JSON list of C-alpha atoms in Angstrom, two decimals:
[
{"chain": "A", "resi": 1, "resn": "UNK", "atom": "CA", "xyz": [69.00, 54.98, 67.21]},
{"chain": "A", "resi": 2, "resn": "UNK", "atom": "CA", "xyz": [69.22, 58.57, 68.16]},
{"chain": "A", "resi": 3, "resn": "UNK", "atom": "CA", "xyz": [70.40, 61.26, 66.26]},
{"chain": "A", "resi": 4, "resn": "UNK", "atom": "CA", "xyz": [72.94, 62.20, 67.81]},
{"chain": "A", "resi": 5, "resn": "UNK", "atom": "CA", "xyz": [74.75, 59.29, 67.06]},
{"chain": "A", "resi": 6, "resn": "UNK", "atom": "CA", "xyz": [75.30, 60.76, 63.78]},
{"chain": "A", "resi": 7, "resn": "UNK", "atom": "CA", "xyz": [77.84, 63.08, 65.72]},
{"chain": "A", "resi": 8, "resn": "UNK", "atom": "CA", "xyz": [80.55, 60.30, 65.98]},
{"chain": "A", "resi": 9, "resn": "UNK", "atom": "CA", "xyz": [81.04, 61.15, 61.88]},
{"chain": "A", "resi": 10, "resn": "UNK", "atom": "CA", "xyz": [81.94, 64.33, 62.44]},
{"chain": "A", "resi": 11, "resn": "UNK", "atom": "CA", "xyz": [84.34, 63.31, 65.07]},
{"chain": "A", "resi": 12, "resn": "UNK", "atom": "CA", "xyz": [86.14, 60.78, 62.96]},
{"chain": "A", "resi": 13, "resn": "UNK", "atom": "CA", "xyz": [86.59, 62.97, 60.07]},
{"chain": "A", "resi": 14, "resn": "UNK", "atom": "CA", "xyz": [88.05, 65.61, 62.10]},
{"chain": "A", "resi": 15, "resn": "UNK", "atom": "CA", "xyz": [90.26, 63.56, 63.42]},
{"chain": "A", "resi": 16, "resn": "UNK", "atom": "CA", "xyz": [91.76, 62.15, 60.34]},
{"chain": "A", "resi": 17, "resn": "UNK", "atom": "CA", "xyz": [94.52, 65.33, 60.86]},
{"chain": "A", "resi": 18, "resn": "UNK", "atom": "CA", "xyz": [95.98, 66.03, 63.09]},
{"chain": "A", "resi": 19, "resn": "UNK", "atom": "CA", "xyz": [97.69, 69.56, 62.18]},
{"chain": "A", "resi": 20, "resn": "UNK", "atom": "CA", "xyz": [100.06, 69.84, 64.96]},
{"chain": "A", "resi": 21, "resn": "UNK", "atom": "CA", "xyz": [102.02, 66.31, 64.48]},
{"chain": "A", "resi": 22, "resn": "UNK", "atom": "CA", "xyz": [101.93, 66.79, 60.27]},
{"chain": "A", "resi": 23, "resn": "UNK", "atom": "CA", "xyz": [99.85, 64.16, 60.26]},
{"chain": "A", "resi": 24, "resn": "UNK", "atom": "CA", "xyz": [96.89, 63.16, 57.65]},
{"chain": "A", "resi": 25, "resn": "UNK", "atom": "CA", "xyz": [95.48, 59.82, 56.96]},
{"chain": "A", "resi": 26, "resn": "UNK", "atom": "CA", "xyz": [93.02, 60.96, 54.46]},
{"chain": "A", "resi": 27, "resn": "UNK", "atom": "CA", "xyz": [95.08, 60.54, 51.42]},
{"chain": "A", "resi": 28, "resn": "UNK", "atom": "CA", "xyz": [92.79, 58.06, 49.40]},
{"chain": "A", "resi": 29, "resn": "UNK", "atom": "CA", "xyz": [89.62, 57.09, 48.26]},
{"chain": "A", "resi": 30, "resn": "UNK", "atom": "CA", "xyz": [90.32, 54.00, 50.53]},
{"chain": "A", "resi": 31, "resn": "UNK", "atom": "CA", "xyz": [90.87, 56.15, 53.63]},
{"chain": "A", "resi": 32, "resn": "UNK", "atom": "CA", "xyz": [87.59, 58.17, 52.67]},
{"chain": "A", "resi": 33, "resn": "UNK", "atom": "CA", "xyz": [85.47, 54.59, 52.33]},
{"chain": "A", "resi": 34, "resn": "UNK", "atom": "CA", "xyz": [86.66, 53.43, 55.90]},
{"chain": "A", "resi": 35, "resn": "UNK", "atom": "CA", "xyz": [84.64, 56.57, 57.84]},
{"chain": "A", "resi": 36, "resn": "UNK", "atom": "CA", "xyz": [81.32, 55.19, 56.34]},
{"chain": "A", "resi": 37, "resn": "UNK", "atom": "CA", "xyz": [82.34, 52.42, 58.85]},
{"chain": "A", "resi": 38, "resn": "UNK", "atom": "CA", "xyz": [79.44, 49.71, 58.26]},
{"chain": "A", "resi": 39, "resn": "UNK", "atom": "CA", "xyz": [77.94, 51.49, 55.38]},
{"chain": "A", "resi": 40, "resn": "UNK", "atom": "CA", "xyz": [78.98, 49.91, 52.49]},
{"chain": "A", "resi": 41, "resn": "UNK", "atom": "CA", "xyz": [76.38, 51.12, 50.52]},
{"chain": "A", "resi": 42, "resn": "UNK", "atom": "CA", "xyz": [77.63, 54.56, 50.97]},
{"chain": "A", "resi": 43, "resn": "UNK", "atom": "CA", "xyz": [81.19, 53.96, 51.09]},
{"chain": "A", "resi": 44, "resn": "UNK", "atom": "CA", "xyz": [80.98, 52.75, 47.63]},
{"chain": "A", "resi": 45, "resn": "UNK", "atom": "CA", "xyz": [79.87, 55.81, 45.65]},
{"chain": "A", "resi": 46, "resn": "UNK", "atom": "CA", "xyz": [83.20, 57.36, 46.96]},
{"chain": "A", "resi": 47, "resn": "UNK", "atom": "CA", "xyz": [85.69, 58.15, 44.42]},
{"chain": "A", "resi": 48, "resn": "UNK", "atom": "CA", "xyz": [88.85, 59.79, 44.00]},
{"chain": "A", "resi": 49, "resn": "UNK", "atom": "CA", "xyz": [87.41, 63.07, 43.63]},
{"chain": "A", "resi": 50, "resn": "UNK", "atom": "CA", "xyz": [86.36, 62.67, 47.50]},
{"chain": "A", "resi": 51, "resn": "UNK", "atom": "CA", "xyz": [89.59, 63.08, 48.79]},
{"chain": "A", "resi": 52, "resn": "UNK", "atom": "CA", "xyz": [89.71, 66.21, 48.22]},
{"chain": "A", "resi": 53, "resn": "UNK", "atom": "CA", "xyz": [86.02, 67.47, 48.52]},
{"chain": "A", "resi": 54, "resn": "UNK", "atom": "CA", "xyz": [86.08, 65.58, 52.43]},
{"chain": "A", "resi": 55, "resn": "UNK", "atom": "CA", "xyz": [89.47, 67.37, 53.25]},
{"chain": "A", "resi": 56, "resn": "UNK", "atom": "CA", "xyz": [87.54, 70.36, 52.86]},
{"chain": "A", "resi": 57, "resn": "UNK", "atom": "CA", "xyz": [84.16, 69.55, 54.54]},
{"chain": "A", "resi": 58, "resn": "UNK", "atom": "CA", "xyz": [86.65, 68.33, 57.30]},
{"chain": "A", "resi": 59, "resn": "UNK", "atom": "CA", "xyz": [88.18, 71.71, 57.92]},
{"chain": "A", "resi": 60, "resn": "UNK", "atom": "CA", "xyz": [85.38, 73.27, 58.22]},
{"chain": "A", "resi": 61, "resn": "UNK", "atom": "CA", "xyz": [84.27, 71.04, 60.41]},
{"chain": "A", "resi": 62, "resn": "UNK", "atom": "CA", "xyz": [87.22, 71.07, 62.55]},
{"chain": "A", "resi": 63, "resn": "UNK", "atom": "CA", "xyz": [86.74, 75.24, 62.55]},
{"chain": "A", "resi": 64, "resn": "UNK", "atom": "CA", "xyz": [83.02, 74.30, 64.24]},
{"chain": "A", "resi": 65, "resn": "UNK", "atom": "CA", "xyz": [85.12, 72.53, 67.19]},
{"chain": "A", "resi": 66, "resn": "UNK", "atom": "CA", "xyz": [87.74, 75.07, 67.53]},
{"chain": "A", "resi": 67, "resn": "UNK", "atom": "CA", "xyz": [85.20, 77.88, 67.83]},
{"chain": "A", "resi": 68, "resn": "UNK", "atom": "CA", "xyz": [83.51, 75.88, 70.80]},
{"chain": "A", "resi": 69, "resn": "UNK", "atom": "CA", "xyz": [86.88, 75.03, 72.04]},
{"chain": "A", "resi": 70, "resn": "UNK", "atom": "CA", "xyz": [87.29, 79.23, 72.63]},
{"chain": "A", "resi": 71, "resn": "UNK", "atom": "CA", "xyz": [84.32, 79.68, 73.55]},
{"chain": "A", "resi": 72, "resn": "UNK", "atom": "CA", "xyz": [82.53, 81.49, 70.65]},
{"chain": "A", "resi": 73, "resn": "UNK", "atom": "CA", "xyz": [79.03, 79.44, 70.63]},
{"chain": "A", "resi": 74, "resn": "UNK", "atom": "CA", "xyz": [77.65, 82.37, 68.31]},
{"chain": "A", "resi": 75, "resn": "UNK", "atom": "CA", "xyz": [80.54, 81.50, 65.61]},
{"chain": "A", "resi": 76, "resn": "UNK", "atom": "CA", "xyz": [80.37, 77.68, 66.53]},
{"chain": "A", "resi": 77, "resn": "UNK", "atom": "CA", "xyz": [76.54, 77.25, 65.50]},
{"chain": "A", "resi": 78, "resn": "UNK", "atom": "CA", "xyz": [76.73, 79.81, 62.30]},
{"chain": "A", "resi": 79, "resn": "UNK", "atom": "CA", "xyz": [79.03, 77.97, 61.32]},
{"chain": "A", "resi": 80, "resn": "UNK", "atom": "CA", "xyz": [77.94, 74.62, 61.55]},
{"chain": "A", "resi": 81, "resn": "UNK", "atom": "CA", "xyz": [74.87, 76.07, 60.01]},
{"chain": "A", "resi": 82, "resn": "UNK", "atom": "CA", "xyz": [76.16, 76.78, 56.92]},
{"chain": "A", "resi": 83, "resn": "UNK", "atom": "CA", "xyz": [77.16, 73.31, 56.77]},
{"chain": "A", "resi": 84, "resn": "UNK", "atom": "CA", "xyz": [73.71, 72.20, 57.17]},
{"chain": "A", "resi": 85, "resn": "UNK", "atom": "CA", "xyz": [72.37, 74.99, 54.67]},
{"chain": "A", "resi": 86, "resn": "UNK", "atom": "CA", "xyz": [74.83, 73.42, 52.09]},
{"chain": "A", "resi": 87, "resn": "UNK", "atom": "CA", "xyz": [74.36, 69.26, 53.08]},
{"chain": "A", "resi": 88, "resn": "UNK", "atom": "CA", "xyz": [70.82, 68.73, 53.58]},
{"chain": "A", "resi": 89, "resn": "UNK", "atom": "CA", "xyz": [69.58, 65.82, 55.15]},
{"chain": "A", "resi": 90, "resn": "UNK", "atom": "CA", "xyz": [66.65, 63.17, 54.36]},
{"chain": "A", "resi": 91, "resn": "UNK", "atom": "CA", "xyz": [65.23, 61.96, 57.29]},
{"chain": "A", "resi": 92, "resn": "UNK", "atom": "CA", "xyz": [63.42, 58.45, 57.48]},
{"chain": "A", "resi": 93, "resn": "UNK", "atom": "CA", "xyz": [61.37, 56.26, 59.78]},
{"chain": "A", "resi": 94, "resn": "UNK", "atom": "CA", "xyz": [63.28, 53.33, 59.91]},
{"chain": "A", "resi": 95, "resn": "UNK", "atom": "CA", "xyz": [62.94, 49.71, 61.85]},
{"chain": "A", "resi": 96, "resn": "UNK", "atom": "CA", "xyz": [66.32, 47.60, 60.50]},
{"chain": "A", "resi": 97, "resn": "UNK", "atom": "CA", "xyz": [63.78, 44.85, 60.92]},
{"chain": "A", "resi": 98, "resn": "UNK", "atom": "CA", "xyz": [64.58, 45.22, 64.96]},
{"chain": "A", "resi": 99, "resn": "UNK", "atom": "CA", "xyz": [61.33, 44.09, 66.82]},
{"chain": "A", "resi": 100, "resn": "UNK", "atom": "CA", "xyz": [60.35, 44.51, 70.55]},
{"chain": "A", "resi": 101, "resn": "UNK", "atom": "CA", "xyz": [59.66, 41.51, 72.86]},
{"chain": "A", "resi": 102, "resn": "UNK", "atom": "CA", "xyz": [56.34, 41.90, 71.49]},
{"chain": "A", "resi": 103, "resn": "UNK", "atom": "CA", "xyz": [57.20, 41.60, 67.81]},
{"chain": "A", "resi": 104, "resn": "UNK", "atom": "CA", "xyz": [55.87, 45.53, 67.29]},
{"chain": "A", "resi": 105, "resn": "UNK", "atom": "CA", "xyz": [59.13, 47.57, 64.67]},
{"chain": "A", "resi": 106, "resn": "UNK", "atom": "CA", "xyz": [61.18, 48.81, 66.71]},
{"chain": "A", "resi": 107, "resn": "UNK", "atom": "CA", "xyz": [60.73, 52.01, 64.58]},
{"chain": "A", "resi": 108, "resn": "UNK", "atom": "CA", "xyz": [63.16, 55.30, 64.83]},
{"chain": "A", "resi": 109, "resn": "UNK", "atom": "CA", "xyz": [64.34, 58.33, 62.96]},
{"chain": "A", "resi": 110, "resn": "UNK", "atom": "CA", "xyz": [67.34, 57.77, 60.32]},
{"chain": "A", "resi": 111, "resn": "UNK", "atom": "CA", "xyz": [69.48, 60.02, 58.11]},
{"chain": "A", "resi": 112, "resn": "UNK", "atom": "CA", "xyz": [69.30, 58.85, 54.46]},
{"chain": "A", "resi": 113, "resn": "UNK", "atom": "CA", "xyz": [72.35, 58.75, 52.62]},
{"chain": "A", "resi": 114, "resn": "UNK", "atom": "CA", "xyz": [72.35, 61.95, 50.11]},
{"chain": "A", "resi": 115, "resn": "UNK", "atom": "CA", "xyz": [72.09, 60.21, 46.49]},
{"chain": "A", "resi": 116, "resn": "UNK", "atom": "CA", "xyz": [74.46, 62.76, 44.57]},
{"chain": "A", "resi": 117, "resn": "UNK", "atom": "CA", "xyz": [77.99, 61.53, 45.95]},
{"chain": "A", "resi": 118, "resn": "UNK", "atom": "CA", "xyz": [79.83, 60.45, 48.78]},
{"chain": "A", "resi": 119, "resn": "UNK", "atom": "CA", "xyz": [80.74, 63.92, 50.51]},
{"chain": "A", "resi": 120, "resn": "UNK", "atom": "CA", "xyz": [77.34, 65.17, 50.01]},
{"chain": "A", "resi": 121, "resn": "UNK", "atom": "CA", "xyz": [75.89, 62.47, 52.03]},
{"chain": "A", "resi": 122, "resn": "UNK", "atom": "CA", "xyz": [78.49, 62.52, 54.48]},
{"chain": "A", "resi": 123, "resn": "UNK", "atom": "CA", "xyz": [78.69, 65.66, 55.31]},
{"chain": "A", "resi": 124, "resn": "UNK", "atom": "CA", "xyz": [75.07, 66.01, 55.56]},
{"chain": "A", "resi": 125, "resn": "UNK", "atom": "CA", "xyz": [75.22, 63.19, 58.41]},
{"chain": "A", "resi": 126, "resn": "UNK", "atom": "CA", "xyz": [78.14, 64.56, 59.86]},
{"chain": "A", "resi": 127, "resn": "UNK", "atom": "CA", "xyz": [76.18, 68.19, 60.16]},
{"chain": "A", "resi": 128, "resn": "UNK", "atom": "CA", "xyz": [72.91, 66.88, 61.32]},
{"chain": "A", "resi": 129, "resn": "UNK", "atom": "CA", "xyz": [74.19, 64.84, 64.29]},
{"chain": "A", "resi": 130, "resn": "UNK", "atom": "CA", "xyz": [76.74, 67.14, 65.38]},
{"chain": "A", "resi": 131, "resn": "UNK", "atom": "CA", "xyz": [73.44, 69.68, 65.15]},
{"chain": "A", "resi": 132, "resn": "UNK", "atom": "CA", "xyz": [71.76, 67.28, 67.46]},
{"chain": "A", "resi": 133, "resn": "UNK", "atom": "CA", "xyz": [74.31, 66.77, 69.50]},
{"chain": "A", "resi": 134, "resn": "UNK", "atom": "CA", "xyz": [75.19, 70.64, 70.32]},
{"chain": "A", "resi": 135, "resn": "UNK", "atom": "CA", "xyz": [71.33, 71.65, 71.17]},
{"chain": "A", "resi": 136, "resn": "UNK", "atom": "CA", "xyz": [70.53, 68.59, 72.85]},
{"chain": "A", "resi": 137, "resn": "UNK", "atom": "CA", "xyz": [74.17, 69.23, 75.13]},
{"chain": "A", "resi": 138, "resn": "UNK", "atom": "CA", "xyz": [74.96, 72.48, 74.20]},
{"chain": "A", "resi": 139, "resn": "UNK", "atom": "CA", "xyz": [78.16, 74.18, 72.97]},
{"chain": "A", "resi": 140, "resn": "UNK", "atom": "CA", "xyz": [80.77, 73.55, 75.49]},
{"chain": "A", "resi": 141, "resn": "UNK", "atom": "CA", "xyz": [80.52, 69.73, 74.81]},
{"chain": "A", "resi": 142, "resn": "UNK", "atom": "CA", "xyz": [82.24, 70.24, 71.94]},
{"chain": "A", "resi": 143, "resn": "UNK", "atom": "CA", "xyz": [86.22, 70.09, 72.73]},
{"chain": "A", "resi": 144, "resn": "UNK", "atom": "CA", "xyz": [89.54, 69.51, 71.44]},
{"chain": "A", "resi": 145, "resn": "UNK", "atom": "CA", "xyz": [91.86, 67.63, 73.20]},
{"chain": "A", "resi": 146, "resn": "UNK", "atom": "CA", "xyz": [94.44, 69.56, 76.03]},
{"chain": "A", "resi": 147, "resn": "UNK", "atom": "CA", "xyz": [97.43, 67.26, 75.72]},
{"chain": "A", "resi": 148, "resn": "UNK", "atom": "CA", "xyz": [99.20, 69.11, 72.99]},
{"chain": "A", "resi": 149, "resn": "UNK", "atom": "CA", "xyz": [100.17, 68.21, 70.29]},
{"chain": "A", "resi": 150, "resn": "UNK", "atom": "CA", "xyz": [96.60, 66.15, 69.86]},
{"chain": "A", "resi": 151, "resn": "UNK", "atom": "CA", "xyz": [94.30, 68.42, 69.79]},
{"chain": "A", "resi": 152, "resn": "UNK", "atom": "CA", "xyz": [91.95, 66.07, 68.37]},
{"chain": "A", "resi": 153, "resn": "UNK", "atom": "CA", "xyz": [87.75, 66.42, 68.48]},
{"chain": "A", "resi": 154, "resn": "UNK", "atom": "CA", "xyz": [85.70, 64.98, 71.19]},
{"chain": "A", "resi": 155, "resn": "UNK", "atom": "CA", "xyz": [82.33, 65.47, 72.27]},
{"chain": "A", "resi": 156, "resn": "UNK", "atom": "CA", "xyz": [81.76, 65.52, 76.06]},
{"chain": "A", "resi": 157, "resn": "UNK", "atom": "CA", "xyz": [79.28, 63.32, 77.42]},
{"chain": "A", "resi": 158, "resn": "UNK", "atom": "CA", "xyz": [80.29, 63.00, 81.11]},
{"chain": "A", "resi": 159, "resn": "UNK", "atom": "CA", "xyz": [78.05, 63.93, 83.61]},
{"chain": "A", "resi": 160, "resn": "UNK", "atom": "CA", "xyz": [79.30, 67.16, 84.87]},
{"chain": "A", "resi": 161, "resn": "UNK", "atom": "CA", "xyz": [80.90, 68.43, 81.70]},
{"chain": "A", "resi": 162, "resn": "UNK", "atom": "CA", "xyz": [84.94, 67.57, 82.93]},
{"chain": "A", "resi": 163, "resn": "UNK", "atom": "CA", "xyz": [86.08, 65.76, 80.04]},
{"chain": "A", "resi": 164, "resn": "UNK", "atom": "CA", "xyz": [89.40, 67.93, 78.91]},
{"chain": "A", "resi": 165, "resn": "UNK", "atom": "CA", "xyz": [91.06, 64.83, 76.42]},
{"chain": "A", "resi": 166, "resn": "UNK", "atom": "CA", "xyz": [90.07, 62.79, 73.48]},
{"chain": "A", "resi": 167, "resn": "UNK", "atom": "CA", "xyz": [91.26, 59.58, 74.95]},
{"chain": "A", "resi": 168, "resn": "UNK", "atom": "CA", "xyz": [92.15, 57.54, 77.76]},
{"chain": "A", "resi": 169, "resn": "UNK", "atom": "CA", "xyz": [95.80, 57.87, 76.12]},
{"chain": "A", "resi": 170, "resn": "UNK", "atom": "CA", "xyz": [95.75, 61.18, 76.34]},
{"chain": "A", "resi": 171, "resn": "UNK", "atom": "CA", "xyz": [94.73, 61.80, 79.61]},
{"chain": "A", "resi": 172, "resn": "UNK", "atom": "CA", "xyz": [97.59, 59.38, 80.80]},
{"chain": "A", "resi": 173, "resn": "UNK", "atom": "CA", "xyz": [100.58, 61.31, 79.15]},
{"chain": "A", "resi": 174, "resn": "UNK", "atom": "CA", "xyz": [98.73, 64.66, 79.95]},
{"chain": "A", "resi": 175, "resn": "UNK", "atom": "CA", "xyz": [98.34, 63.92, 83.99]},
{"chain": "A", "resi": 176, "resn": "UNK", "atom": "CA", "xyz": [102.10, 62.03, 83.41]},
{"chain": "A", "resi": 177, "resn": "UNK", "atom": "CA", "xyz": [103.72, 65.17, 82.30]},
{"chain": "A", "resi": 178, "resn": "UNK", "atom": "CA", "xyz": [101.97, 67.29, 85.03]},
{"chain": "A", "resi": 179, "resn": "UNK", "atom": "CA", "xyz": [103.34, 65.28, 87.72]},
{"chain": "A", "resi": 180, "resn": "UNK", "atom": "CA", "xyz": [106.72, 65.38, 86.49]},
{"chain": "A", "resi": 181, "resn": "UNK", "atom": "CA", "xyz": [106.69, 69.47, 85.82]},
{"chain": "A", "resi": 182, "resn": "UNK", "atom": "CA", "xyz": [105.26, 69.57, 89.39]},
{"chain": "A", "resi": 183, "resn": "UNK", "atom": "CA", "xyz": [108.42, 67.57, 90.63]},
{"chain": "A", "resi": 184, "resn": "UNK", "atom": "CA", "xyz": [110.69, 69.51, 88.55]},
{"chain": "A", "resi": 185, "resn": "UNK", "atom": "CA", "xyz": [109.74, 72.74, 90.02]},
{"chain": "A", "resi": 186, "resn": "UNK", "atom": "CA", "xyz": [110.09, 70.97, 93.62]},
{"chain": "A", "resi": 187, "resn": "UNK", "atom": "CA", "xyz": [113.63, 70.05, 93.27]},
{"chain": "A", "resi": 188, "resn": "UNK", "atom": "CA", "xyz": [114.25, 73.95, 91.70]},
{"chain": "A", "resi": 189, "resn": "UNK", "atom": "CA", "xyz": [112.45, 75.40, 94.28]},
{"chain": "A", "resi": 190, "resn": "UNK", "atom": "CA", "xyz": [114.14, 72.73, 96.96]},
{"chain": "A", "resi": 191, "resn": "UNK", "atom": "CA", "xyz": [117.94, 73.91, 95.02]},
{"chain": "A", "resi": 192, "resn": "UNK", "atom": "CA", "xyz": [116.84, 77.38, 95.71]},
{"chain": "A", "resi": 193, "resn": "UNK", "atom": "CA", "xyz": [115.78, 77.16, 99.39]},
{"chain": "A", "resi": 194, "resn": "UNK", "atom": "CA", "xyz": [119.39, 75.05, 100.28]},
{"chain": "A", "resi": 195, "resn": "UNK", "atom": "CA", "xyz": [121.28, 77.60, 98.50]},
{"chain": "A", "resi": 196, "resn": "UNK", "atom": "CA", "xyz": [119.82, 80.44, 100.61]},
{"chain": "A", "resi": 197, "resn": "UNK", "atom": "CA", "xyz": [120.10, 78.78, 103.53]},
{"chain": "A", "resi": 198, "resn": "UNK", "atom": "CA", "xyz": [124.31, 78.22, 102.29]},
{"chain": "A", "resi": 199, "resn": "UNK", "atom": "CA", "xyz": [124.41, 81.59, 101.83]},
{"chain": "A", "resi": 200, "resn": "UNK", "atom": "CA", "xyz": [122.64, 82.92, 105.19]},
{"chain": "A", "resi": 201, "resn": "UNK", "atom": "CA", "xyz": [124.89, 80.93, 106.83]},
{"chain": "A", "resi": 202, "resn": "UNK", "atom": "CA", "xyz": [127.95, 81.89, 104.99]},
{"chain": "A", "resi": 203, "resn": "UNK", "atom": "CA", "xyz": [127.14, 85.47, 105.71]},
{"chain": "A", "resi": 204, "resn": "UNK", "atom": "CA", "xyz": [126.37, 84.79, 109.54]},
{"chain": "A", "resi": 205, "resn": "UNK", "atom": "CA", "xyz": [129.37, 82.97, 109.87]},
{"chain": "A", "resi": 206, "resn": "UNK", "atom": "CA", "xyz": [131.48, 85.93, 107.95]},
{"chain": "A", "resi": 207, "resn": "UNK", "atom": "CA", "xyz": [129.40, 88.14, 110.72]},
{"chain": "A", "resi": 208, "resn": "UNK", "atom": "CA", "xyz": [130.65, 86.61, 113.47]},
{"chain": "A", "resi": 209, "resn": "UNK", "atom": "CA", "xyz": [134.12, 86.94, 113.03]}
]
C-alpha cells in the first residue's frame, strides 16, 4: 500500500464541514469512529473528548488546503509541517499476510496507529499521507471544490492537473449552472440588440418624414 493512501484521511476529515452550507457531521464520538473506516482497532480508543480535539486538527487541516487552493505552497507545507512536528508517525514493514504468486510477503511500508489516543493517531496518518501526497504531486494537487457553496477538499490525481470539483456531483451542477448563465446573458444581450434595432428604426422612420 503506498503512502499516500494515507491522504484520503485527511480528505474525509476535512470534509466533515462544510462551512459555507452550516453544515457539520462531526458532532459525536460515533461520527469520529466512522473516519477510521476499517480500523476498528483504532476507532475504538475514540472517546468523547475526540470530538472536540478532531474539530480542531480538522481546521487546521482544512487551512493546509485553502493555502494550496490560493496558491501559497510556502504557507501550505509550513503548515502542514507543524502538523507533522506535533503528530508523529511510526512507520512499519508490514505484509497483512498478502503473498505473491510465489508465496514471498507481499511486504510494504505502514503507518502505526499512535498508542496515546484517537486524534493523536489520526492526525498523525492524516499528516503523513497528505505529506506524501504533496511532494510526490506537488502543491497544486491540493484543491477545494469550485461549485460554491462546496468547497470541499480533493486531491487531484488526473493526468494533466484539470480537476476543479470534489465530485462527479459537483461538476454536474457547476457545468449546469454555467450553461444556463451563458443562456441568460444570450437572451439579455438578444433583448438588447432587438431593442436597438426598434429604436434605429423608430428614429429612421421619424427621419423620413
Amino acid at each position: 500500500m503506498e503512502l499516500a493512501y494515507y491522504s484520503d484521511y485527511a480528505v474525509r476529515l476535512v470534509n466533515t464541514e462544510e462551512p459555507a452550507r452550516g453544515k457539520d457531521v462531526l458532532t459525536s464520538v460515533e461520527a469520529v469512529r466512522d473516519l477510521f473506516g476499517s480500523n476498528k482497532e483504532a476507532a475504538r480508543r475514540a472517546t468523547d473528548a475526540d470530538v472536540t480535539r478532531f474539530r480542531s486538527v480538522r481546521a487546521r487541516l482544512r487551512a493546509v488546503f485553502e493555502a494550496a487552493d490560493g496558491g501559497d505552497e510556502t504557507l501550505s507545507v509550513n503548515l502542514l509541517n507543524s502538523l507533522l512536528l506535533e503528530f508523529p508517525v511510526s512507520p512499519q514493514i508490514s505484509g497483512h499476510n498478502h503473498r505473491d504468486d510465489d508465496g514471498r510477503p507481499l511486504w510494504h511500508m505502514h503507518l502505526a496507529d499512535h498508542p496515546s489516543n484517537a486524534t493523536a493517531g489520526y492526525a498523525a496518518i492524516a499528516a503523513m499521507g497528505l505529506a506524501f501526497h504533496l511532494t510526490e504531486y506537488g502543491v497544486d494537487r491540493l484543491g477545494l471544490c469550485e461549485a460554491p457553496p462546496c468547497r470541499n477538499a480533493y486531491l487531484d490525481t488526473s493526468t494533466n492537473r484539470s480537476r476543479r470539483y470534489c465530485s462527479d456531483r459537483c461538476a454536474t451542477r457547476a457545468n449546469v449552472a454555467a450553461y444556463r448563465a451563458r443562456k441568460r446573458l444570450e437572451a439579455d444581450r438578444s433583448e438588447r440588440t432587438g431593442l436597438a434595432a426598434e429604436s434605429a428604426q423608430r428614429a429612421s422612420a421619424n427621419g423620413e418624414r
